[in-house]
XYZ file of C-alpha atoms in Angstrom:
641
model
C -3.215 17.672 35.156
C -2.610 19.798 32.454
C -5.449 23.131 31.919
C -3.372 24.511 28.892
C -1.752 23.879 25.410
C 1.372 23.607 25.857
C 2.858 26.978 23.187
C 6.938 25.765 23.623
C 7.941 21.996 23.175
C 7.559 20.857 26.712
C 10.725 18.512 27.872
C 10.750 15.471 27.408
C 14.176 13.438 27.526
C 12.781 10.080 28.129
C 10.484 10.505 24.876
C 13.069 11.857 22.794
C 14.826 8.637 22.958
C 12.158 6.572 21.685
C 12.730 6.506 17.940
C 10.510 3.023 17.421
C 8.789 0.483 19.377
C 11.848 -1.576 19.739
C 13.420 1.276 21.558
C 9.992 1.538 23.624
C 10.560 -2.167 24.709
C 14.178 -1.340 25.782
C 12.729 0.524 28.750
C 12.260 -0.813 32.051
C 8.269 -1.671 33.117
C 8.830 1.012 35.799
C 9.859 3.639 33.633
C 6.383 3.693 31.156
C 3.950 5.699 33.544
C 7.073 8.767 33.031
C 6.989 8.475 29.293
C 3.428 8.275 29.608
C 2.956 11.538 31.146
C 5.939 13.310 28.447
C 3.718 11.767 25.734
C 1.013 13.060 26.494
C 2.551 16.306 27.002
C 3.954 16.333 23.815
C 0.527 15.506 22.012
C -0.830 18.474 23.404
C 2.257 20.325 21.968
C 2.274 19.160 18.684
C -2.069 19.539 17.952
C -1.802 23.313 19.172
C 0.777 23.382 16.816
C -0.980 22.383 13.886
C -4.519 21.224 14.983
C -6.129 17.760 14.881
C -7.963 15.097 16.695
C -6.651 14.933 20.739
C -9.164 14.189 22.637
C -9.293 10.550 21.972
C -5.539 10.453 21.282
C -4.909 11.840 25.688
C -7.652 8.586 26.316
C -5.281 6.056 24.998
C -1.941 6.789 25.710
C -1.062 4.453 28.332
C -2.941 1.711 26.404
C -1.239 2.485 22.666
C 2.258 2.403 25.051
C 1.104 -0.815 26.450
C 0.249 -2.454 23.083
C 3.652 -1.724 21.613
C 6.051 -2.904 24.753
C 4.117 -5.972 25.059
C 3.906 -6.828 21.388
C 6.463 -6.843 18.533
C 5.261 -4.285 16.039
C 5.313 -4.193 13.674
C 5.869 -8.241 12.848
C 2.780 -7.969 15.380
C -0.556 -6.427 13.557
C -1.943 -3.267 15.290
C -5.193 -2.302 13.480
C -6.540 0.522 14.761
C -10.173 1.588 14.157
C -11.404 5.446 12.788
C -8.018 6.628 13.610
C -8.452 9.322 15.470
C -6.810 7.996 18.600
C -3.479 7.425 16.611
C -1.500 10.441 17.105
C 0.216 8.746 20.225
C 1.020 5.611 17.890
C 2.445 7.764 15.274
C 4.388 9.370 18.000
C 5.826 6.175 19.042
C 6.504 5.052 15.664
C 9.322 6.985 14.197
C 7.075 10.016 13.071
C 7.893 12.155 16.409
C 9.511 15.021 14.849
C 7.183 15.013 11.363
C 4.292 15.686 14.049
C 4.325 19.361 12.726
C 3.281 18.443 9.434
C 0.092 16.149 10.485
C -2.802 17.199 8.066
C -1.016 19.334 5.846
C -0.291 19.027 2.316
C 2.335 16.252 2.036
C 2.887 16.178 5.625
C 1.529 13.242 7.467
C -2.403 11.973 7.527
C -4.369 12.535 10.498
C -5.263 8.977 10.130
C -3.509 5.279 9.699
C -1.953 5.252 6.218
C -0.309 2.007 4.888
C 1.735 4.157 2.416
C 3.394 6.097 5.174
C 4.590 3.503 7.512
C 5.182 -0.131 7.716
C 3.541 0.608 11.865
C -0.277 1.536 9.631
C -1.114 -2.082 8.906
C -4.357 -0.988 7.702
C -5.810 2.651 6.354
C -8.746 3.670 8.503
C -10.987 6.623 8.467
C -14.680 4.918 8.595
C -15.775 3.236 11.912
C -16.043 -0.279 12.554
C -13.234 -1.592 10.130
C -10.472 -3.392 12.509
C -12.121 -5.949 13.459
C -12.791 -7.542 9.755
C -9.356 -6.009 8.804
C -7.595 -7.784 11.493
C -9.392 -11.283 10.781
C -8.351 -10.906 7.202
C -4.620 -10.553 8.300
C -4.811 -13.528 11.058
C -6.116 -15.967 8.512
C -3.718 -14.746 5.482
C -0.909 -14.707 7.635
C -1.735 -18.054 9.276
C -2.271 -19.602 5.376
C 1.253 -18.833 5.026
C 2.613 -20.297 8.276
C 3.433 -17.196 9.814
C 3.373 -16.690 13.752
C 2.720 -13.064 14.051
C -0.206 -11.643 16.525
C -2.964 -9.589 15.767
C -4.444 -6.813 17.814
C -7.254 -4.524 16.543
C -8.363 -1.540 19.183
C -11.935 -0.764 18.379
C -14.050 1.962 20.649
C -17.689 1.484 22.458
C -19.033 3.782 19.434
C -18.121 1.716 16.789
C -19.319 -1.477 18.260
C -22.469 -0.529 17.466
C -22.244 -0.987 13.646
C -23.276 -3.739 12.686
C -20.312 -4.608 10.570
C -18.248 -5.213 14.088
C -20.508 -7.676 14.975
C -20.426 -9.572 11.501
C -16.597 -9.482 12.487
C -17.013 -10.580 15.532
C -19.506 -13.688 14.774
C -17.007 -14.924 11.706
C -13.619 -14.769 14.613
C -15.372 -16.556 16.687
C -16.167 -18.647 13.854
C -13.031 -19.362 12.977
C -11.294 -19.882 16.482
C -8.738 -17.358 14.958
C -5.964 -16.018 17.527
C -6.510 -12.681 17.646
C -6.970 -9.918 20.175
C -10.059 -7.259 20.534
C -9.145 -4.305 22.448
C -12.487 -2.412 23.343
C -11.885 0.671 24.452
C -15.058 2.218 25.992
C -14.258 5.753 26.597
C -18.148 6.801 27.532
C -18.868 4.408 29.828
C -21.976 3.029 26.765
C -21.896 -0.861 27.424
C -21.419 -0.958 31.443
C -20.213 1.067 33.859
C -19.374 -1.936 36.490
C -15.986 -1.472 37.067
C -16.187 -1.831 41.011
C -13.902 -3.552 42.801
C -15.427 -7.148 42.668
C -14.880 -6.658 38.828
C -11.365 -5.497 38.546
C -10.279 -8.230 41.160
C -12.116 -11.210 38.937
C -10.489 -9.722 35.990
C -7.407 -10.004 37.357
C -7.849 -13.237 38.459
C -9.181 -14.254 34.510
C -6.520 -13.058 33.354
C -3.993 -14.913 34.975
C -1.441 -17.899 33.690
C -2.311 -20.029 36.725
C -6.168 -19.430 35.903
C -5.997 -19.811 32.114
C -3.707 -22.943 32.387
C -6.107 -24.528 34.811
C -9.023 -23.646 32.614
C -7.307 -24.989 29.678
C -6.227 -28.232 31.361
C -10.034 -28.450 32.893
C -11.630 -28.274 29.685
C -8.880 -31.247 27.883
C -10.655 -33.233 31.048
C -14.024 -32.469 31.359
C -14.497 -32.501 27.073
C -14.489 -36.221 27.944
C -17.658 -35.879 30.212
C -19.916 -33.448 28.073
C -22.663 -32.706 30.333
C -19.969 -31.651 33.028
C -18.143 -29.543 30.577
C -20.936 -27.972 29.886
C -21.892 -27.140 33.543
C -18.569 -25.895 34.644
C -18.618 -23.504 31.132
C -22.449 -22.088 32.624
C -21.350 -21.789 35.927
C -18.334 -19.963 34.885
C -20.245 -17.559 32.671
C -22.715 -16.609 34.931
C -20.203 -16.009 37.510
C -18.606 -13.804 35.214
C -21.981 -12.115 34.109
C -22.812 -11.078 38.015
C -19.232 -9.290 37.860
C -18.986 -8.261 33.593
C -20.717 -7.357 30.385
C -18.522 -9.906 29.299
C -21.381 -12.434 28.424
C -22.353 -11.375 25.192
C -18.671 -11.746 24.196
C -18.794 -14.969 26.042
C -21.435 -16.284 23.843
C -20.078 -15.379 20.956
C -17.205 -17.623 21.581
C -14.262 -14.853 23.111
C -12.248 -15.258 26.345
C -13.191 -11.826 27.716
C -11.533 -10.215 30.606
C -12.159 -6.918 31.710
C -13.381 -4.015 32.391
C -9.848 -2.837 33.649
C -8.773 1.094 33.870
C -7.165 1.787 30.697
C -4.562 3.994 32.404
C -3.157 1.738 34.642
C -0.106 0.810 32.638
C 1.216 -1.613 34.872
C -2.454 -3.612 34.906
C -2.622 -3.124 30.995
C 1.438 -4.521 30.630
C 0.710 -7.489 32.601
C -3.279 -8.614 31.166
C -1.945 -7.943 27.611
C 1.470 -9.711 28.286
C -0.750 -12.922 29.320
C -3.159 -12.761 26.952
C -0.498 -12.794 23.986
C -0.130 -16.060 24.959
C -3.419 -17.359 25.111
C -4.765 -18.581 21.686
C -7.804 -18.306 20.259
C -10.541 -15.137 20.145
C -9.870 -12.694 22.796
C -11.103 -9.365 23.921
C -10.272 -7.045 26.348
C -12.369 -4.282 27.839
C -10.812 -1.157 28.741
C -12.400 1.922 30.538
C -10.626 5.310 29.244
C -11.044 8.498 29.229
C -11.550 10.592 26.128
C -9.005 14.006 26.842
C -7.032 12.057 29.817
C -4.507 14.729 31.470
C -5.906 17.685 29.932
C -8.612 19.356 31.803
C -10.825 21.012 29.606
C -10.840 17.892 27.358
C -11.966 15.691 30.562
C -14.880 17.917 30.797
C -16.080 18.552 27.498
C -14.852 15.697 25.388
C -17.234 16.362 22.329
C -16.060 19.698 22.032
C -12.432 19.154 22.667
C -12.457 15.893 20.359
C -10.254 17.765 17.674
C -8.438 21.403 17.803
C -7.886 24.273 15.246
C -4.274 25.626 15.741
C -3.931 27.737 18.528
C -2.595 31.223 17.504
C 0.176 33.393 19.930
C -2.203 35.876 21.698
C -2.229 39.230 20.756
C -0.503 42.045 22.706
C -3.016 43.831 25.189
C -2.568 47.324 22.987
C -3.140 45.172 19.782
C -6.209 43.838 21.087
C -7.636 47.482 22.597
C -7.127 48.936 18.939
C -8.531 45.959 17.080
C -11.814 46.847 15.214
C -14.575 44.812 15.625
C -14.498 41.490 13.609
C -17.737 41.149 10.955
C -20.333 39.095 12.085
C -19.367 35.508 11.384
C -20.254 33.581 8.327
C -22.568 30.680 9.311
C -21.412 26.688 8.477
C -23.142 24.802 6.094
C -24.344 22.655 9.022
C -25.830 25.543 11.351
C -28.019 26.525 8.354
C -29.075 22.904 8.096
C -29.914 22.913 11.896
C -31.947 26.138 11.560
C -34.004 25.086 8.657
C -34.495 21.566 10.073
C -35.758 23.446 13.749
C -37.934 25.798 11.282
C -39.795 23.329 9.470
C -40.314 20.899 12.830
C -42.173 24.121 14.367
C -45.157 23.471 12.151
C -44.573 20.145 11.171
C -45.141 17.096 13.161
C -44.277 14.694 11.245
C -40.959 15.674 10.265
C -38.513 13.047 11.972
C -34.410 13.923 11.803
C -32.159 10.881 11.380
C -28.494 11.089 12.505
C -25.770 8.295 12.508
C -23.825 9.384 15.377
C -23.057 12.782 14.198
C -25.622 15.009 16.239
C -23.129 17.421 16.656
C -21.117 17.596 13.202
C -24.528 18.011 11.344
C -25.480 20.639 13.255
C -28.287 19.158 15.175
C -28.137 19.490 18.818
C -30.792 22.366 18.961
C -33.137 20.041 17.238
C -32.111 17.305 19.513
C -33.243 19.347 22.677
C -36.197 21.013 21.263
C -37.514 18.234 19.613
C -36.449 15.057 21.317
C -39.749 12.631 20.092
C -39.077 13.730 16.359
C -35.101 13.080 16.722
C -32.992 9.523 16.197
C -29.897 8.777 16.581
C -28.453 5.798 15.711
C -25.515 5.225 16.546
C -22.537 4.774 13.704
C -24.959 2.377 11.676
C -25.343 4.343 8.189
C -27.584 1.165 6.557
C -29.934 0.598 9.805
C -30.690 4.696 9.957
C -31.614 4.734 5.781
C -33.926 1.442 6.008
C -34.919 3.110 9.566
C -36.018 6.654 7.463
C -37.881 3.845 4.812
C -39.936 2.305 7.309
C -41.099 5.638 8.919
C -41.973 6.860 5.334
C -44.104 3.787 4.831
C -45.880 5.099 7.733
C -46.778 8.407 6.178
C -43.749 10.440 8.663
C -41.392 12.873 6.629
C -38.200 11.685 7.620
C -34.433 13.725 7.077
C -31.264 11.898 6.521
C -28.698 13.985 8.234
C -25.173 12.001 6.701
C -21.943 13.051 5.835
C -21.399 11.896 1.914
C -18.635 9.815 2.924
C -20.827 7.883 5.221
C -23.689 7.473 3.025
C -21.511 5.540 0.884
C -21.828 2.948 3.256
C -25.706 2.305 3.402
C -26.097 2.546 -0.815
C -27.720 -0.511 -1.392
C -30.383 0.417 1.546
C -30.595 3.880 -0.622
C -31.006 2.398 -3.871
C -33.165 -0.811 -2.827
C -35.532 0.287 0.712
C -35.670 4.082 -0.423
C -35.617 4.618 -4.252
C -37.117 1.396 -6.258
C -40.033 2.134 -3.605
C -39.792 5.743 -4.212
C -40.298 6.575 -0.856
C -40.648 10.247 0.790
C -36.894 10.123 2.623
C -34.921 13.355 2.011
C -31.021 13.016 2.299
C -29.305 16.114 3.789
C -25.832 15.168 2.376
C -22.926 17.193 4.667
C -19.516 17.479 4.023
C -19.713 17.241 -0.284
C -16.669 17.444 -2.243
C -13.357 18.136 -0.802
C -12.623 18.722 3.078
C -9.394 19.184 3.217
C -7.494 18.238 6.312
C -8.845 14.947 7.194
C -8.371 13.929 3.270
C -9.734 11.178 1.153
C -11.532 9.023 3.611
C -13.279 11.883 4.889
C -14.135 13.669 0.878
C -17.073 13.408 -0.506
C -16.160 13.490 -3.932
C -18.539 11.258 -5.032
C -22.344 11.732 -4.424
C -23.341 13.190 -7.534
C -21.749 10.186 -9.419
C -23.261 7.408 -7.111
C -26.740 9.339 -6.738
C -27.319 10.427 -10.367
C -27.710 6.785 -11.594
C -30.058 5.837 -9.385
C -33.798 5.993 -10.504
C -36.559 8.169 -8.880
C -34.083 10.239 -7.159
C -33.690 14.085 -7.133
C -30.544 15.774 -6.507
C -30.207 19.363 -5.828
C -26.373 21.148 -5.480
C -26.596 24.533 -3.596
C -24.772 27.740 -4.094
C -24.415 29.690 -1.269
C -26.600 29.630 2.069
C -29.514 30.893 1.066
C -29.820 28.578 -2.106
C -29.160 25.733 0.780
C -32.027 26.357 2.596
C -34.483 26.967 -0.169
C -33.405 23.709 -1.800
C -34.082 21.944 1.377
C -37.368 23.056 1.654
C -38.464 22.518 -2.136
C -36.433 18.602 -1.997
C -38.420 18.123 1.992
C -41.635 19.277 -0.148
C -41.045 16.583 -2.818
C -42.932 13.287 -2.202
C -40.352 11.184 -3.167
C -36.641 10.321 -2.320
C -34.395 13.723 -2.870
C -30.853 14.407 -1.618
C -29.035 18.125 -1.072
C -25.591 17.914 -1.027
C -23.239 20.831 0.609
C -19.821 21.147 1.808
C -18.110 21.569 5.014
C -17.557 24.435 6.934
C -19.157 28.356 5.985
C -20.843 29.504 3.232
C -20.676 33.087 1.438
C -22.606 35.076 3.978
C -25.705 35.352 1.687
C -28.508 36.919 3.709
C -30.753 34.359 4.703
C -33.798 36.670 5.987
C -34.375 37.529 1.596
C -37.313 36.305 0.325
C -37.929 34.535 -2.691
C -39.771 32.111 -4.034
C -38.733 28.043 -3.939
C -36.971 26.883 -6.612
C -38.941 24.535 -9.236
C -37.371 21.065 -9.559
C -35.526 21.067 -12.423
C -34.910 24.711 -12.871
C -31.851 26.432 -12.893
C -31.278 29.886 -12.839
C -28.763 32.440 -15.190
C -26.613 34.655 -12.921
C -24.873 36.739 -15.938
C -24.615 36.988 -19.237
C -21.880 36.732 -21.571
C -20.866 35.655 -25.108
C -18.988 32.660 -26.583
C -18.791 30.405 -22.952
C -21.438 29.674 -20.582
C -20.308 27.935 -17.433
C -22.766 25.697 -16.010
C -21.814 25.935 -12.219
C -23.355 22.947 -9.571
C -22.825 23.550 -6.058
C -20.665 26.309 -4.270
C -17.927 27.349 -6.569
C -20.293 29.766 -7.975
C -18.552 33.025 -6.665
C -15.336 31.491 -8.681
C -17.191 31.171 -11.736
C -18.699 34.141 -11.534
C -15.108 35.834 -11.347
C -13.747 33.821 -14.026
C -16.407 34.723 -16.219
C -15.904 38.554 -15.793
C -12.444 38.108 -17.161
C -13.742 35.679 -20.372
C -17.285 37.649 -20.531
C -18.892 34.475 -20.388
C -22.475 33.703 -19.153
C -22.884 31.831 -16.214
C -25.855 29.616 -15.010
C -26.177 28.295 -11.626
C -27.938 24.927 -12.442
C -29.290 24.061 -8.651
C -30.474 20.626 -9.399
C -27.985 17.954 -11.266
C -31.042 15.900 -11.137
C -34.020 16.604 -12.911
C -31.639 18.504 -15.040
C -32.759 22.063 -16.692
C -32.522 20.676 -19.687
C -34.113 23.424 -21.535
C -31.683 25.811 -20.060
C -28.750 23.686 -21.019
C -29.779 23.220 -24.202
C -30.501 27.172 -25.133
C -26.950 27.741 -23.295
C -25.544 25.076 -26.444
C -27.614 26.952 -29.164
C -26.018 30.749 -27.812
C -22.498 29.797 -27.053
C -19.194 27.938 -28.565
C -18.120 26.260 -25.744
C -19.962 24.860 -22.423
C -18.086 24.451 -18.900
C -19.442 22.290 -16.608
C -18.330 22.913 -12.723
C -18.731 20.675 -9.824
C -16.729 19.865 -6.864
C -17.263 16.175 -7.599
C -15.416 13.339 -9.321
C -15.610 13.640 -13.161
C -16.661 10.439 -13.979
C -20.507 10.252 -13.431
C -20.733 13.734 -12.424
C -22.764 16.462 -13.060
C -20.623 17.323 -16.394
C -21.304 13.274 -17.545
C -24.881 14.295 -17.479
C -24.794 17.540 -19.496
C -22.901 15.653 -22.111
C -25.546 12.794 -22.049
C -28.240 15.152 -22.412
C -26.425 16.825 -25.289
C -25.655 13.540 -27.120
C -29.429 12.537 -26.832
C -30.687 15.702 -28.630
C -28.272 14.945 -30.963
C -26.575 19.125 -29.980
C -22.845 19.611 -31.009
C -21.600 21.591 -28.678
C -17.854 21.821 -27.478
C -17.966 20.779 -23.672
C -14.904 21.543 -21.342
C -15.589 19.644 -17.850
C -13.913 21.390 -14.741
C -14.275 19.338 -11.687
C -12.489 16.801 -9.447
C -10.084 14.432 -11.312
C -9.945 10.408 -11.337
C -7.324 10.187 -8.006
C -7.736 10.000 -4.226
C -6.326 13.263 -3.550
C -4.520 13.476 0.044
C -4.891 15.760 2.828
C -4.814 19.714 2.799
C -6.154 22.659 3.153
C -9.600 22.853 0.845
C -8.095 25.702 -1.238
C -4.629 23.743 -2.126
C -6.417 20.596 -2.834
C -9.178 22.799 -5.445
C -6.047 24.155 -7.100
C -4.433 20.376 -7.054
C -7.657 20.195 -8.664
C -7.537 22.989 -11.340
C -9.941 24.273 -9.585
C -8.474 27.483 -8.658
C -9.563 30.839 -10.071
C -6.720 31.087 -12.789
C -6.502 27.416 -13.427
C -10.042 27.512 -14.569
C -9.567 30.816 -16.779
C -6.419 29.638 -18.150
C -8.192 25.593 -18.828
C -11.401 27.672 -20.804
C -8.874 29.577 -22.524
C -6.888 27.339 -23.650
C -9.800 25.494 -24.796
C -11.160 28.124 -26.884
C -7.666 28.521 -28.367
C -7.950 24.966 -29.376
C -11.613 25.630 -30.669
C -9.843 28.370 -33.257
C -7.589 26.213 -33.906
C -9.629 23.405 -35.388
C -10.205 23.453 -39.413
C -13.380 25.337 -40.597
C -15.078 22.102 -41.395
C -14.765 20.763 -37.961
C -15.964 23.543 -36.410
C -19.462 23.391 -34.347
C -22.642 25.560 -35.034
């Protein structure tokens, strides 16, 4: 077992001469459990090389090596759920030697992309997809007479959405002939994989038991009452041995749990079960960071990697001076305001969907264990959840990444806001974040929020603004949202004291003549540079809804030009409302809007996708200039008061 990432290309001949899946099936069955063990090498390699998600990527090595021999991708449909156990397939799948550019600007995604290879049947990134995906493909392909085979690998965590099991209730439905691949990697639906168990399943899975089964049932259909006693007694039996009655029910031929790492076991069950048509799932036990043992032991905090650096000569290090304290994240400010307010505050109750540990929650979690939920990856059931508490007089937090709350907006808009109840949304992860690109951006909140009635919105600045709008939106009896981005802040000192922002109020930071920039959110310090070069005022708006519409206004009546900024999609955005608000007092002002533009951008590092952006320093100086040029430009009687 490996203890460390690997910091030379480890060998790997047998690897090196897969270039595709049909060169996978070439091997011999004996020779997988070798290229097993060089590919798992090599995805330590390649993830210290650039970073990434691993630790589910080690768990499923055998079983992505298994899916690939036995069927013939990519005629055959692999649909892979979240994506971040995909490196290995990308490995396999002619991308070996682009591995170096995963994540990076126009390198390859860190998840499935249908763009970059005919092998990504389906672009993932949310939970709980494949399954609905793969259904989708079975019954188009199937409507055109085509024979392929579908396979979708979904894990024990996103299972528990409820979209899987709408999935799962229309297969079954349908009778379509498709596979499930559940891959439980934390042992959450049963941990009976004894002996008894693995021997059934191996039996189950069987020709000689499947063909008898089959012929059985063609027999005993003509005797209902015995069918129907040989089906019971077959579950049950099955039940004593496998948590494979649910699936049972639900109409799938379920066989498992097997070990997900016995490649010979997984070769010959999936080989077999090919061939068997209709609904079928297997159940696979992994384990998340297989092979590598730090992973094996902490698999939350090993689930992705930053690149690991060369280490620094002994000398180097004796004559290094002291690093600066570090900045804190977004989401450790969050955690310490959230711990803060539950000191004195019992009925504050924190609402997670399955992302304790990304929201930066896990002190609250231990300290306050009767005022803390989590849900599991099941974004609607955790906002109607917060609604019903509210209707009970609690004070419930929303702790969701932006991209996630997408998927629970009619629950927002219908159980939280046309009842205006007292839910506040503590929106992580706003605007870009870079790396794991437009699946994982939240570019869109302040479009998708601001049209929604009774809601408040508030866009931080730095730290310190973070916390203080979190307290004054927690304060407000109503539904209110605080949206910040991923990773740290400016280092603002959060010990100041001040007084909480009023709702609705903004605040000038400088003073200028001829442009004020109206700044929402953290791209203040980058306004606030630009502006020294232009002389321009700058405002720091703090809430996009209730707008400071005085302040806007008295900004339009001082200045020739206003410049909106947001890290946020255009359309909708914060800039759509400072032009409503203009057009409804009936102010002329010139309005330049700097902010995310109408594309899906792809994945990076933050600062090259804000400059993709014109976002950058100079592109936003050079954008207002240009614009005033154009201003000048303009005949007298055009010009604006």
């Amino acid at each position: 077992m490996l203890t460390e990432i690997p910091l030379h290309r480890p060998v790997t001949p047998l690897l090196d001469s897969i270039n595709s899946p049909d060169d996978l099936r070439a091997l011999e069955e004996s020779q997988l459990p070798t290229l097993a063990a060089e590919l798992r090498e090599f995805l330590l390699y390649s993830v210290g090389k650039t970073g990434g998600h691993f630790g589910a990527g080690l768990g499923v090595v055998e079983l992505t090596i298994a899916l690939h021999y036995v069927y013939q991708t990519p005629e055959d449909r692999l649909v892979w759920d979240v994506g971040h156990q995909t490196y290995p397939h990308k490995i396999l799948t002619e991308r070996r030697e682009r591995m170096h550019s995963i994540r990076q600007l126009d390198g390859l995604a860190g998840f499935p992309k249908r763009s970059e290879s005919p092998y990504d049947t389906f672009g993932v990134g949310h939970s709980s997809t494949s399954l609905s995906a793969a259904l989708g493909m079975a019954v188009g392909s199937q409507q055109q007479g085509d024979d392929r085979r579908m396979v979708a690998v979904i894990g024990d965590g996103a299972m528990t959405a409820g979209m899987a099991f709408e999935a799962l209730n229309h297969i079954a439905h349908l009778g379509s002939d498709l596979l499930v691949v559940l891959n439980d990697n934390n042992m959450s639906i049963s941990r009976n994989v004894g002996g008894l168990a693995n021997y059934f399943s191996k039996i189950w899975a069987s020709k000689l038991y499947t063909e008898f089964r089959e012929g059985s049932k063609k027999v005993l259909s003509k005797i209902p009452q015995a069918w129907e006693l040989a089906r019971k007694t077959e579950e049950h039996v099955k039940g004593m041995v496998s948590p494979g009655t649910l699936f049972e029910e639900l109409g799938f031929y379920y066989i498992g749990p097997i070990d997900g790492h016995d490649l010979p076991r997984l070769v010959h069950d999936i080989s077999n079960l090919r061939e068997l048509k209709g609904p079928k799932l297997l159940h696979v036990i992994t384990k998340k960071g297989k092979g590598f043992a730090p992973a094996e032991d902490d698999p939350v905090g090993y689930h992705a990697l930053n690149k690991i650096e060369p280490k620094a000569p002994a000398a180097a290090v004796a004559s290094h001076v002291p690093d600066k304290p570090k900045k804190l994240k977004y989401q450790d400010v969050f955690g310490q305001w959230l711990c803060r307010e539950a000191e004195h505050n019992a009925k504050l109750m924190a609402i997670t969907p399955a992302m304790c540990e990304g929201s930066g929650m896990v002190e609250f979690a231990e300290r306050f264990p009767d005022q803390f939920h989590d849900v599991a990856i099941a974004e609607q059931h955790a906002v109607t959840f917060a609604a019903g508490l509210a209707c009970e007089g609690l004070k419930p937090v929303v702790a969701i990444y932006s991209t996630f709350l997408q998927r629970a907006y009619d629950q927002l808009v219908h159980d939280v806001a046309l009842q205006s109840l007292d839910v506040t949304f503590a929106i992580d992860r706003a605007g870009l974040v870079g790396e794991d690109g437009p699946t994982h951006a939240g570019s869109f909140d302040l479009s998708y929020l601001r049209c929604i009635p009774n809601m408040v919105i508030a866009a931080p600045s730095d730290e310190f603004e973070c916390q203080q709008l979190l307290q004054a939106s927690f304060e407000h009896p109503g539904p209110a949202a605080v949206r910040y981005p991923r990773g740290t802040g400016t280092g603002a000192d959060l010990s100041q004291q001040a007084p909480l922002p009023a709702i609705g109020r903004g605040r000038q930071c400088r003073a200028g003549t001829g442009v004020a920039i109206l700044n929402f959110g953290t791209l203040l310090e980058r306004a606030l540079t630009v502006a020294e070069s232009l002389n321009a005022t700058v405002c720091d708006m703090r809430w996009v809804k209730p707008l400071d519409e005085a302040l806007i206004l008295a900004m339009a009546s001082q200045h020739d030009l206003l410049v909106t900024l947001e890290d946020n999609a255009l359309a909708g955005g914060a800039g759509s409302a400072v032009l409503e608000l203009c057009q409804q007092h009936g102010i002329l002002v010139h309005v330049l809007q700097l902010g995310l533009p109408d594309r899906f951008q792809d994945h990076g590092k933050r600062e090259q996708l804000l400059e993709q952006a014109g976002l950058s320093v100079n592109a936003m100086h050079d954008a207002i200039q240009a614009r005033l040029e154009k201003i000048l430009q303009l005949p007298q009687s055009r010009l604006l008061p």
